[in-house]
Each structure stands twice: as C-alpha cells, then as structure tokens.
Amino acid sequence: MQSRIVTGVLALTICLGCASSPPAAPDPGAVARTYAEAGRYVEAAREIDLAVRTHPRNVALRLQAAEIHREAGNIGKAVGHLEAALQLDPRNAQAWLALAEIEKGRENLADAYVAYRRAAELDPQDLRAVSGLALAADQLGFAEEAEAAYARWAALEKELGVDSVPAALD
C-alpha cells in the first residue's frame, strides 16, 4: 500500500514538473531569417509577412520584417513595419535608427535628421545614431547642433577606442 502511495506521489511530481516547464515557443521569424541569411529575400519577405500577421504586436519581429523588406527592395513595406514598431514602442532607438538609414538612402534628409536625432536622444551611446545626426545636421546647415554632435561622435569613438576622428573636427 505504501509503495503505491509513493509511486503515485512520484508520478504526480513528475507530471507537475513537466507542466511547470513548457517547451520554448518557436521563433516566429526563424524561417524568414534562414531565407534572408541565404540571400533569398523574396522568400524571406513572404515568410516574415506570415509571421507578422500572427504576431502583429511583436516589435522585434517588426524590426526583422523592416530589414528583410529593405534588403528585398520593398522600401515602402520596410517603412510601414518601422512605423508600426514605433507605434508599439516609440522609445525604440533601433527602430528610429533603421528609419533614419532608410530615409537617408531615399535622400529624404530632413526626415533622416529627425529620426537620427530621436535615436541619438534615446541612445546617446549609439555611434551610428550620433554620427548620422552630426552629418545630417551639418548637411541641413544646423551648425551648432552639428558641432555638438561631431564633438559627441569624437568622444564616443575615443571611449570605444576607435582611431579615426570625424572629418569636421580635423
């Protein structure tokens, strides 16, 4: 009788242990990432769109979708995913930075400047955001802001041990 109780308690403990450790959820962007890593951006874009449809509020997935669509040449879709990511998380510096890079590529310098500025405000240690802000402000003629951003850029490079100095400070 006692062995049955012990066996039952042991079985219950094992079952509860299994129930408390659910298997890890699969990465919804894994298939798209695999296609993208292989340079197959059309397939990656198709797969990431499927993943986003099932996880529309996943900011990381939106950022992945933006990158894949940018690589696939679907700039409008990339911007749409970044805008959705920013609606979900307006303080996401990486989304602002990705948007700035796209706008710079489209030669929308004013929009790139705004996005770089926001990224640099949110993450003042991000070298890409600060350098992008310096260059955009300089090109737009915002001399004081450009000078401050160039100085911050140089300080960041020194902190990070980068040997080059921004051209505007030479």
mmCIF file with all atom_site columns, C-alpha atoms in Angstrom:
data_model
loop_
_atom_site.group_PDB
_atom_site.id
_atom_site.type_symbol
_atom_site.label_atom_id
_atom_site.label_alt_id
_atom_site.label_comp_id
_atom_site.label_asym_id
_atom_site.label_entity_id
_atom_site.label_seq_id
_atom_site.pdbx_PDB_ins_code
_atom_site.Cartn_x
_atom_site.Cartn_y
_atom_site.Cartn_z
_atom_site.occupancy
_atom_site.B_iso_or_equiv
_atom_site.pdbx_formal_charge
_atom_site.auth_seq_id
_atom_site.auth_comp_id
_atom_site.auth_asym_id
_atom_site.auth_atom_id
_atom_site.pdbx_PDB_model_num
ATOM 1   C CA . MET A 1 1   ? 0.000  0.000  0.000   1.00 0.00 ? 1   MET A CA 1
ATOM 2   C CA . GLN A 1 2   ? 2.765  2.420  0.966   1.00 0.00 ? 2   GLN A CA 1
ATOM 3   C CA . SER A 1 3   ? 4.650  1.707  -2.303  1.00 0.00 ? 3   SER A CA 1
ATOM 4   C CA . ARG A 1 4   ? 1.525  2.611  -4.297  1.00 0.00 ? 4   ARG A CA 1
ATOM 5   C CA . ILE A 1 5   ? 1.287  5.942  -2.482  1.00 0.00 ? 5   ILE A CA 1
ATOM 6   C CA . VAL A 1 6   ? 4.980  6.646  -3.087  1.00 0.00 ? 6   VAL A CA 1
ATOM 7   C CA . THR A 1 7   ? 4.612  5.677  -6.738  1.00 0.00 ? 7   THR A CA 1
ATOM 8   C CA . GLY A 1 8   ? 1.540  7.885  -7.086  1.00 0.00 ? 8   GLY A CA 1
ATOM 9   C CA . VAL A 1 9   ? 3.259  10.846 -5.418  1.00 0.00 ? 9   VAL A CA 1
ATOM 10  C CA . LEU A 1 10  ? 6.302  10.314 -7.629  1.00 0.00 ? 10  LEU A CA 1
ATOM 11  C CA . ALA A 1 11  ? 4.162  10.188 -10.777 1.00 0.00 ? 11  ALA A CA 1
ATOM 12  C CA . LEU A 1 12  ? 2.283  13.319 -9.722  1.00 0.00 ? 12  LEU A CA 1
ATOM 13  C CA . THR A 1 13  ? 5.557  15.137 -9.015  1.00 0.00 ? 13  THR A CA 1
ATOM 14  C CA . ILE A 1 14  ? 6.921  14.183 -12.430 1.00 0.00 ? 14  ILE A CA 1
ATOM 15  C CA . CYS A 1 15  ? 3.732  15.360 -14.153 1.00 0.00 ? 15  CYS A CA 1
ATOM 16  C CA . LEU A 1 16  ? 3.727  18.652 -12.282 1.00 0.00 ? 16  LEU A CA 1
ATOM 17  C CA . GLY A 1 17  ? 7.370  19.138 -13.151 1.00 0.00 ? 17  GLY A CA 1
ATOM 18  C CA . CYS A 1 18  ? 6.529  18.665 -16.817 1.00 0.00 ? 18  CYS A CA 1
ATOM 19  C CA . ALA A 1 19  ? 3.591  21.042 -16.591 1.00 0.00 ? 19  ALA A CA 1
ATOM 20  C CA . SER A 1 20  ? 5.657  23.787 -14.976 1.00 0.00 ? 20  SER A CA 1
ATOM 21  C CA . SER A 1 21  ? 8.301  23.713 -17.727 1.00 0.00 ? 21  SER A CA 1
ATOM 22  C CA . PRO A 1 22  ? 6.516  24.304 -21.013 1.00 0.00 ? 22  PRO A CA 1
ATOM 23  C CA . PRO A 1 23  ? 8.597  23.902 -24.139 1.00 0.00 ? 23  PRO A CA 1
ATOM 24  C CA . ALA A 1 24  ? 10.123 27.065 -25.512 1.00 0.00 ? 24  ALA A CA 1
ATOM 25  C CA . ALA A 1 25  ? 7.935  28.840 -28.035 1.00 0.00 ? 25  ALA A CA 1
ATOM 26  C CA . PRO A 1 26  ? 9.266  28.645 -31.570 1.00 0.00 ? 26  PRO A CA 1
ATOM 27  C CA . ASP A 1 27  ? 10.842 31.774 -33.036 1.00 0.00 ? 27  ASP A CA 1
ATOM 28  C CA . PRO A 1 28  ? 8.213  33.170 -35.429 1.00 0.00 ? 28  PRO A CA 1
ATOM 29  C CA . GLY A 1 29  ? 10.901 34.775 -37.598 1.00 0.00 ? 29  GLY A CA 1
ATOM 30  C CA . ALA A 1 30  ? 13.218 31.751 -37.834 1.00 0.00 ? 30  ALA A CA 1
ATOM 31  C CA . VAL A 1 31  ? 12.201 30.613 -41.318 1.00 0.00 ? 31  VAL A CA 1
ATOM 32  C CA . ALA A 1 32  ? 12.411 34.157 -42.692 1.00 0.00 ? 32  ALA A CA 1
ATOM 33  C CA . ARG A 1 33  ? 15.828 34.600 -41.065 1.00 0.00 ? 33  ARG A CA 1
ATOM 34  C CA . THR A 1 34  ? 17.073 31.411 -42.706 1.00 0.00 ? 34  THR A CA 1
ATOM 35  C CA . TYR A 1 35  ? 15.950 32.598 -46.136 1.00 0.00 ? 35  TYR A CA 1
ATOM 36  C CA . ALA A 1 36  ? 17.462 36.055 -45.551 1.00 0.00 ? 36  ALA A CA 1
ATOM 37  C CA . GLU A 1 37  ? 20.791 34.566 -44.462 1.00 0.00 ? 37  GLU A CA 1
ATOM 38  C CA . ALA A 1 38  ? 20.823 32.655 -47.744 1.00 0.00 ? 38  ALA A CA 1
ATOM 39  C CA . GLY A 1 39  ? 20.145 35.881 -49.667 1.00 0.00 ? 39  GLY A CA 1
ATOM 40  C CA . ARG A 1 40  ? 16.675 34.690 -50.690 1.00 0.00 ? 40  ARG A CA 1
ATOM 41  C CA . TYR A 1 41  ? 14.862 37.908 -49.798 1.00 0.00 ? 41  TYR A CA 1
ATOM 42  C CA . VAL A 1 42  ? 11.678 37.278 -51.794 1.00 0.00 ? 42  VAL A CA 1
ATOM 43  C CA . GLU A 1 43  ? 11.046 34.089 -49.828 1.00 0.00 ? 43  GLU A CA 1
ATOM 44  C CA . ALA A 1 44  ? 12.191 35.762 -46.607 1.00 0.00 ? 44  ALA A CA 1
ATOM 45  C CA . ALA A 1 45  ? 9.725  38.620 -47.188 1.00 0.00 ? 45  ALA A CA 1
ATOM 46  C CA . ARG A 1 46  ? 6.885  36.155 -47.750 1.00 0.00 ? 46  ARG A CA 1
ATOM 47  C CA . GLU A 1 47  ? 7.711  34.264 -44.560 1.00 0.00 ? 47  GLU A CA 1
ATOM 48  C CA . ILE A 1 48  ? 8.196  37.353 -42.418 1.00 0.00 ? 48  ILE A CA 1
ATOM 49  C CA . ASP A 1 49  ? 4.838  38.713 -43.573 1.00 0.00 ? 49  ASP A CA 1
ATOM 50  C CA . LEU A 1 50  ? 3.209  35.469 -42.430 1.00 0.00 ? 50  LEU A CA 1
ATOM 51  C CA . ALA A 1 51  ? 4.959  35.715 -39.079 1.00 0.00 ? 51  ALA A CA 1
ATOM 52  C CA . VAL A 1 52  ? 3.937  39.355 -38.597 1.00 0.00 ? 52  VAL A CA 1
ATOM 53  C CA . ARG A 1 53  ? 0.306  38.514 -39.393 1.00 0.00 ? 53  ARG A CA 1
ATOM 54  C CA . THR A 1 54  ? 0.285  36.065 -36.486 1.00 0.00 ? 54  THR A CA 1
ATOM 55  C CA . HIS A 1 55  ? 2.347  38.321 -34.157 1.00 0.00 ? 55  HIS A CA 1
ATOM 56  C CA . PRO A 1 56  ? 1.444  41.910 -35.168 1.00 0.00 ? 56  PRO A CA 1
ATOM 57  C CA . ARG A 1 57  ? 2.470  43.443 -31.812 1.00 0.00 ? 57  ARG A CA 1
ATOM 58  C CA . ASN A 1 58  ? 5.956  41.890 -31.723 1.00 0.00 ? 58  ASN A CA 1
ATOM 59  C CA . VAL A 1 59  ? 8.368  44.825 -32.084 1.00 0.00 ? 59  VAL A CA 1
ATOM 60  C CA . ALA A 1 60  ? 11.442 42.644 -32.690 1.00 0.00 ? 60  ALA A CA 1
ATOM 61  C CA . LEU A 1 61  ? 9.595  40.844 -35.460 1.00 0.00 ? 61  LEU A CA 1
ATOM 62  C CA . ARG A 1 62  ? 8.585  44.193 -36.994 1.00 0.00 ? 62  ARG A CA 1
ATOM 63  C CA . LEU A 1 63  ? 12.251 45.269 -36.988 1.00 0.00 ? 63  LEU A CA 1
ATOM 64  C CA . GLN A 1 64  ? 13.230 41.989 -38.632 1.00 0.00 ? 64  GLN A CA 1
ATOM 65  C CA . ALA A 1 65  ? 10.478 42.490 -41.215 1.00 0.00 ? 65  ALA A CA 1
ATOM 66  C CA . ALA A 1 66  ? 11.717 46.005 -41.949 1.00 0.00 ? 66  ALA A CA 1
ATOM 67  C CA . GLU A 1 67  ? 15.265 44.770 -42.531 1.00 0.00 ? 67  GLU A CA 1
ATOM 68  C CA . ILE A 1 68  ? 14.146 41.908 -44.772 1.00 0.00 ? 68  ILE A CA 1
ATOM 69  C CA . HIS A 1 69  ? 11.880 44.151 -46.834 1.00 0.00 ? 69  HIS A CA 1
ATOM 70  C CA . ARG A 1 70  ? 14.654 46.748 -47.142 1.00 0.00 ? 70  ARG A CA 1
ATOM 71  C CA . GLU A 1 71  ? 17.003 44.047 -48.444 1.00 0.00 ? 71  GLU A CA 1
ATOM 72  C CA . ALA A 1 72  ? 14.294 42.820 -50.819 1.00 0.00 ? 72  ALA A CA 1
ATOM 73  C CA . GLY A 1 73  ? 13.862 46.347 -52.188 1.00 0.00 ? 73  GLY A CA 1
ATOM 74  C CA . ASN A 1 74  ? 10.393 46.812 -50.676 1.00 0.00 ? 74  ASN A CA 1
ATOM 75  C CA . ILE A 1 75  ? 11.222 50.151 -49.060 1.00 0.00 ? 75  ILE A CA 1
ATOM 76  C CA . GLY A 1 76  ? 7.600  51.176 -48.562 1.00 0.00 ? 76  GLY A CA 1
ATOM 77  C CA . LYS A 1 77  ? 6.861  47.955 -46.666 1.00 0.00 ? 77  LYS A CA 1
ATOM 78  C CA . ALA A 1 78  ? 10.043 48.369 -44.637 1.00 0.00 ? 78  ALA A CA 1
ATOM 79  C CA . VAL A 1 79  ? 8.980  51.867 -43.583 1.00 0.00 ? 79  VAL A CA 1
ATOM 80  C CA . GLY A 1 80  ? 5.496  50.562 -42.765 1.00 0.00 ? 80  GLY A CA 1
ATOM 81  C CA . HIS A 1 81  ? 6.932  47.941 -40.413 1.00 0.00 ? 81  HIS A CA 1
ATOM 82  C CA . LEU A 1 82  ? 9.156  50.545 -38.742 1.00 0.00 ? 82  LEU A CA 1
ATOM 83  C CA . GLU A 1 83  ? 6.199  52.883 -38.284 1.00 0.00 ? 83  GLU A CA 1
ATOM 84  C CA . ALA A 1 84  ? 4.204  50.029 -36.745 1.00 0.00 ? 84  ALA A CA 1
ATOM 85  C CA . ALA A 1 85  ? 7.137  49.193 -34.443 1.00 0.00 ? 85  ALA A CA 1
ATOM 86  C CA . LEU A 1 86  ? 7.345  52.832 -33.367 1.00 0.00 ? 86  LEU A CA 1
ATOM 87  C CA . GLN A 1 87  ? 3.619  52.957 -32.651 1.00 0.00 ? 87  GLN A CA 1
ATOM 88  C CA . LEU A 1 88  ? 4.099  49.939 -30.381 1.00 0.00 ? 88  LEU A CA 1
ATOM 89  C CA . ASP A 1 89  ? 7.330  51.239 -28.814 1.00 0.00 ? 89  ASP A CA 1
ATOM 90  C CA . PRO A 1 90  ? 8.080  54.913 -29.538 1.00 0.00 ? 90  PRO A CA 1
ATOM 91  C CA . ARG A 1 91  ? 11.243 54.723 -27.410 1.00 0.00 ? 91  ARG A CA 1
ATOM 92  C CA . ASN A 1 92  ? 12.895 52.044 -29.560 1.00 0.00 ? 92  ASN A CA 1
ATOM 93  C CA . ALA A 1 93  ? 16.163 53.640 -30.655 1.00 0.00 ? 93  ALA A CA 1
ATOM 94  C CA . GLN A 1 94  ? 16.931 50.855 -33.129 1.00 0.00 ? 94  GLN A CA 1
ATOM 95  C CA . ALA A 1 95  ? 13.653 51.429 -34.967 1.00 0.00 ? 95  ALA A CA 1
ATOM 96  C CA . TRP A 1 96  ? 14.404 55.164 -35.190 1.00 0.00 ? 96  TRP A CA 1
ATOM 97  C CA . LEU A 1 97  ? 17.907 54.424 -36.443 1.00 0.00 ? 97  LEU A CA 1
ATOM 98  C CA . ALA A 1 98  ? 16.651 51.989 -39.094 1.00 0.00 ? 98  ALA A CA 1
ATOM 99  C CA . LEU A 1 99  ? 14.112 54.580 -40.232 1.00 0.00 ? 99  LEU A CA 1
ATOM 100 C CA . ALA A 1 100 ? 16.868 57.228 -40.405 1.00 0.00 ? 100 ALA A CA 1
ATOM 101 C CA . GLU A 1 101 ? 19.030 54.973 -42.570 1.00 0.00 ? 101 GLU A CA 1
ATOM 102 C CA . ILE A 1 102 ? 16.175 54.297 -44.971 1.00 0.00 ? 102 ILE A CA 1
ATOM 103 C CA . GLU A 1 103 ? 15.288 57.983 -45.225 1.00 0.00 ? 103 GLU A CA 1
ATOM 104 C CA . LYS A 1 104 ? 18.947 58.858 -45.823 1.00 0.00 ? 104 LYS A CA 1
ATOM 105 C CA . GLY A 1 105 ? 19.021 56.263 -48.607 1.00 0.00 ? 105 GLY A CA 1
ATOM 106 C CA . ARG A 1 106 ? 15.903 57.812 -50.134 1.00 0.00 ? 106 ARG A CA 1
ATOM 107 C CA . GLU A 1 107 ? 17.586 61.219 -49.893 1.00 0.00 ? 107 GLU A CA 1
ATOM 108 C CA . ASN A 1 108 ? 14.906 62.495 -47.509 1.00 0.00 ? 108 ASN A CA 1
ATOM 109 C CA . LEU A 1 109 ? 17.488 64.335 -45.446 1.00 0.00 ? 109 LEU A CA 1
ATOM 110 C CA . ALA A 1 110 ? 15.029 66.237 -43.240 1.00 0.00 ? 110 ALA A CA 1
ATOM 111 C CA . ASP A 1 111 ? 13.228 63.013 -42.273 1.00 0.00 ? 111 ASP A CA 1
ATOM 112 C CA . ALA A 1 112 ? 16.554 61.246 -41.743 1.00 0.00 ? 112 ALA A CA 1
ATOM 113 C CA . TYR A 1 113 ? 17.699 64.092 -39.489 1.00 0.00 ? 113 TYR A CA 1
ATOM 114 C CA . VAL A 1 114 ? 14.562 63.839 -37.332 1.00 0.00 ? 114 VAL A CA 1
ATOM 115 C CA . ALA A 1 115 ? 14.947 60.080 -36.982 1.00 0.00 ? 115 ALA A CA 1
ATOM 116 C CA . TYR A 1 116 ? 18.700 60.273 -36.234 1.00 0.00 ? 116 TYR A CA 1
ATOM 117 C CA . ARG A 1 117 ? 18.023 62.951 -33.652 1.00 0.00 ? 117 ARG A CA 1
ATOM 118 C CA . ARG A 1 118 ? 15.396 60.824 -31.922 1.00 0.00 ? 118 ARG A CA 1
ATOM 119 C CA . ALA A 1 119 ? 17.666 57.737 -32.000 1.00 0.00 ? 119 ALA A CA 1
ATOM 120 C CA . ALA A 1 120 ? 20.552 59.739 -30.513 1.00 0.00 ? 120 ALA A CA 1
ATOM 121 C CA . GLU A 1 121 ? 18.281 61.145 -27.793 1.00 0.00 ? 121 GLU A CA 1
ATOM 122 C CA . LEU A 1 122 ? 17.100 57.654 -26.870 1.00 0.00 ? 122 LEU A CA 1
ATOM 123 C CA . ASP A 1 123 ? 20.550 56.053 -27.049 1.00 0.00 ? 123 ASP A CA 1
ATOM 124 C CA . PRO A 1 124 ? 23.288 58.681 -26.744 1.00 0.00 ? 124 PRO A CA 1
ATOM 125 C CA . GLN A 1 125 ? 25.923 55.926 -26.736 1.00 0.00 ? 125 GLN A CA 1
ATOM 126 C CA . ASP A 1 126 ? 24.962 54.660 -30.216 1.00 0.00 ? 126 ASP A CA 1
ATOM 127 C CA . LEU A 1 127 ? 27.778 55.692 -32.526 1.00 0.00 ? 127 LEU A CA 1
ATOM 128 C CA . ARG A 1 128 ? 25.666 55.261 -35.676 1.00 0.00 ? 128 ARG A CA 1
ATOM 129 C CA . ALA A 1 129 ? 22.903 57.492 -34.324 1.00 0.00 ? 129 ALA A CA 1
ATOM 130 C CA . VAL A 1 130 ? 25.279 60.228 -33.170 1.00 0.00 ? 130 VAL A CA 1
ATOM 131 C CA . SER A 1 131 ? 27.377 60.181 -36.361 1.00 0.00 ? 131 SER A CA 1
ATOM 132 C CA . GLY A 1 132 ? 24.245 60.169 -38.517 1.00 0.00 ? 132 GLY A CA 1
ATOM 133 C CA . LEU A 1 133 ? 22.880 63.120 -36.561 1.00 0.00 ? 133 LEU A CA 1
ATOM 134 C CA . ALA A 1 134 ? 26.160 65.027 -36.978 1.00 0.00 ? 134 ALA A CA 1
ATOM 135 C CA . LEU A 1 135 ? 26.240 64.505 -40.727 1.00 0.00 ? 135 LEU A CA 1
ATOM 136 C CA . ALA A 1 136 ? 22.547 65.229 -41.275 1.00 0.00 ? 136 ALA A CA 1
ATOM 137 C CA . ALA A 1 137 ? 22.597 68.374 -39.120 1.00 0.00 ? 137 ALA A CA 1
ATOM 138 C CA . ASP A 1 138 ? 25.713 69.545 -40.956 1.00 0.00 ? 138 ASP A CA 1
ATOM 139 C CA . GLN A 1 139 ? 24.127 68.989 -44.374 1.00 0.00 ? 139 GLN A CA 1
ATOM 140 C CA . LEU A 1 140 ? 20.992 70.838 -43.317 1.00 0.00 ? 140 LEU A CA 1
ATOM 141 C CA . GLY A 1 141 ? 23.016 73.807 -42.069 1.00 0.00 ? 141 GLY A CA 1
ATOM 142 C CA . PHE A 1 142 ? 22.313 73.357 -38.358 1.00 0.00 ? 142 PHE A CA 1
ATOM 143 C CA . ALA A 1 143 ? 25.859 74.392 -37.451 1.00 0.00 ? 143 ALA A CA 1
ATOM 144 C CA . GLU A 1 144 ? 25.603 74.434 -33.644 1.00 0.00 ? 144 GLU A CA 1
ATOM 145 C CA . GLU A 1 145 ? 23.829 71.109 -33.455 1.00 0.00 ? 145 GLU A CA 1
ATOM 146 C CA . ALA A 1 146 ? 26.229 69.583 -35.976 1.00 0.00 ? 146 ALA A CA 1
ATOM 147 C CA . GLU A 1 147 ? 29.240 70.830 -33.992 1.00 0.00 ? 147 GLU A CA 1
ATOM 148 C CA . ALA A 1 148 ? 27.869 69.356 -30.766 1.00 0.00 ? 148 ALA A CA 1
ATOM 149 C CA . ALA A 1 149 ? 27.102 66.067 -32.474 1.00 0.00 ? 149 ALA A CA 1
ATOM 150 C CA . TYR A 1 150 ? 30.572 65.930 -34.070 1.00 0.00 ? 150 TYR A CA 1
ATOM 151 C CA . ALA A 1 151 ? 32.106 66.500 -30.625 1.00 0.00 ? 151 ALA A CA 1
ATOM 152 C CA . ARG A 1 152 ? 29.937 63.735 -29.152 1.00 0.00 ? 152 ARG A CA 1
ATOM 153 C CA . TRP A 1 153 ? 30.919 61.475 -32.065 1.00 0.00 ? 153 TRP A CA 1
ATOM 154 C CA . ALA A 1 154 ? 34.622 62.074 -31.392 1.00 0.00 ? 154 ALA A CA 1
ATOM 155 C CA . ALA A 1 155 ? 34.142 61.436 -27.655 1.00 0.00 ? 155 ALA A CA 1
ATOM 156 C CA . LEU A 1 156 ? 32.281 58.193 -28.352 1.00 0.00 ? 156 LEU A CA 1
ATOM 157 C CA . GLU A 1 157 ? 34.995 56.988 -30.703 1.00 0.00 ? 157 GLU A CA 1
ATOM 158 C CA . LYS A 1 158 ? 37.601 57.766 -28.042 1.00 0.00 ? 158 LYS A CA 1
ATOM 159 C CA . GLU A 1 159 ? 35.562 55.886 -25.415 1.00 0.00 ? 159 GLU A CA 1
ATOM 160 C CA . LEU A 1 160 ? 35.220 52.927 -27.774 1.00 0.00 ? 160 LEU A CA 1
ATOM 161 C CA . GLY A 1 161 ? 38.859 53.002 -28.800 1.00 0.00 ? 161 GLY A CA 1
ATOM 162 C CA . VAL A 1 162 ? 38.194 53.872 -32.438 1.00 0.00 ? 162 VAL A CA 1
ATOM 163 C CA . ASP A 1 163 ? 41.226 55.549 -34.035 1.00 0.00 ? 163 ASP A CA 1
ATOM 164 C CA . SER A 1 164 ? 39.530 57.872 -36.537 1.00 0.00 ? 164 SER A CA 1
ATOM 165 C CA . VAL A 1 165 ? 38.180 61.338 -35.757 1.00 0.00 ? 165 VAL A CA 1
ATOM 166 C CA . PRO A 1 166 ? 35.185 62.827 -37.618 1.00 0.00 ? 166 PRO A CA 1
ATOM 167 C CA . ALA A 1 167 ? 36.377 64.864 -40.602 1.00 0.00 ? 167 ALA A CA 1
ATOM 168 C CA . ALA A 1 168 ? 34.668 68.048 -39.382 1.00 0.00 ? 168 ALA A CA 1
ATOM 169 C CA . LEU A 1 169 ? 36.899 68.074 -36.275 1.00 0.00 ? 169 LEU A CA 1
ATOM 170 C CA . ASP A 1 170 ? 40.233 67.595 -38.064 1.00 0.00 ? 170 ASP A CA 1
#
